[in-house]
């Protein structure tokens, strides 16, 4: 399957988007940026978070098999 073949690359992209989402959310909360980011960016953060959870779950289950 596509996900298993490109596992590390997809995880790194997912971590990047999740981290970006956390940084932008913190910046909005503390008022460092005044303009609201576009809605598409929020979807990218959400998908990045889902990928991050999938990767973490995959590593937890794979570590038991080794």
PDB file of C-alpha atoms in Angstrom, residues 5 7 9-10 14-15 20-21 24 26 30 34 36 40-41 44-45 48-49 54 56-57 64 66:
ATOM      1  CA  UNK A   5       5.944   2.294   1.261  1.00  0.00           C
ATOM      2  CA  UNK A   7       5.875   5.741   5.780  1.00  0.00           C
ATOM      3  CA  UNK A   9       8.121  10.716   4.394  1.00  0.00           C
ATOM      4  CA  UNK A  10       4.392  10.921   5.110  1.00  0.00           C
ATOM      5  CA  UNK A  14       2.346  15.142   8.974  1.00  0.00           C
ATOM      6  CA  UNK A  15       4.565  16.289  11.847  1.00  0.00           C
ATOM      7  CA  UNK A  20       2.806  24.503  11.992  1.00  0.00           C
ATOM      8  CA  UNK A  21      -0.779  24.322  13.209  1.00  0.00           C
ATOM      9  CA  UNK A  24      -0.111  29.399  14.255  1.00  0.00           C
ATOM     10  CA  UNK A  26      -0.375  29.856  19.657  1.00  0.00           C
ATOM     11  CA  UNK A  30      -1.246  35.417  22.089  1.00  0.00           C
ATOM     12  CA  UNK A  34      -3.693  39.819  13.587  1.00  0.00           C
ATOM     13  CA  UNK A  36      -6.793  35.022  10.342  1.00  0.00           C
ATOM     14  CA  UNK A  40      -7.670  25.529   3.875  1.00  0.00           C
ATOM     15  CA  UNK A  41      -4.743  25.924   6.272  1.00  0.00           C
ATOM     16  CA  UNK A  44      -4.046  20.982   6.428  1.00  0.00           C
ATOM     17  CA  UNK A  45      -3.316  21.206  10.168  1.00  0.00           C
ATOM     18  CA  UNK A  48      -1.362  16.695   9.675  1.00  0.00           C
ATOM     19  CA  UNK A  49      -2.618  15.891  13.167  1.00  0.00           C
ATOM     20  CA  UNK A  54      -1.559   7.339  12.673  1.00  0.00           C
ATOM     21  CA  UNK A  56       2.458   7.275  16.486  1.00  0.00           C
ATOM     22  CA  UNK A  57      -0.009   4.381  16.587  1.00  0.00           C
ATOM     23  CA  UNK A  64       5.830  -4.770  19.846  1.00  0.00           C
ATOM     24  CA  UNK A  66      10.210  -6.525  16.750  1.00  0.00           C
TER      25      UNK A  66
END
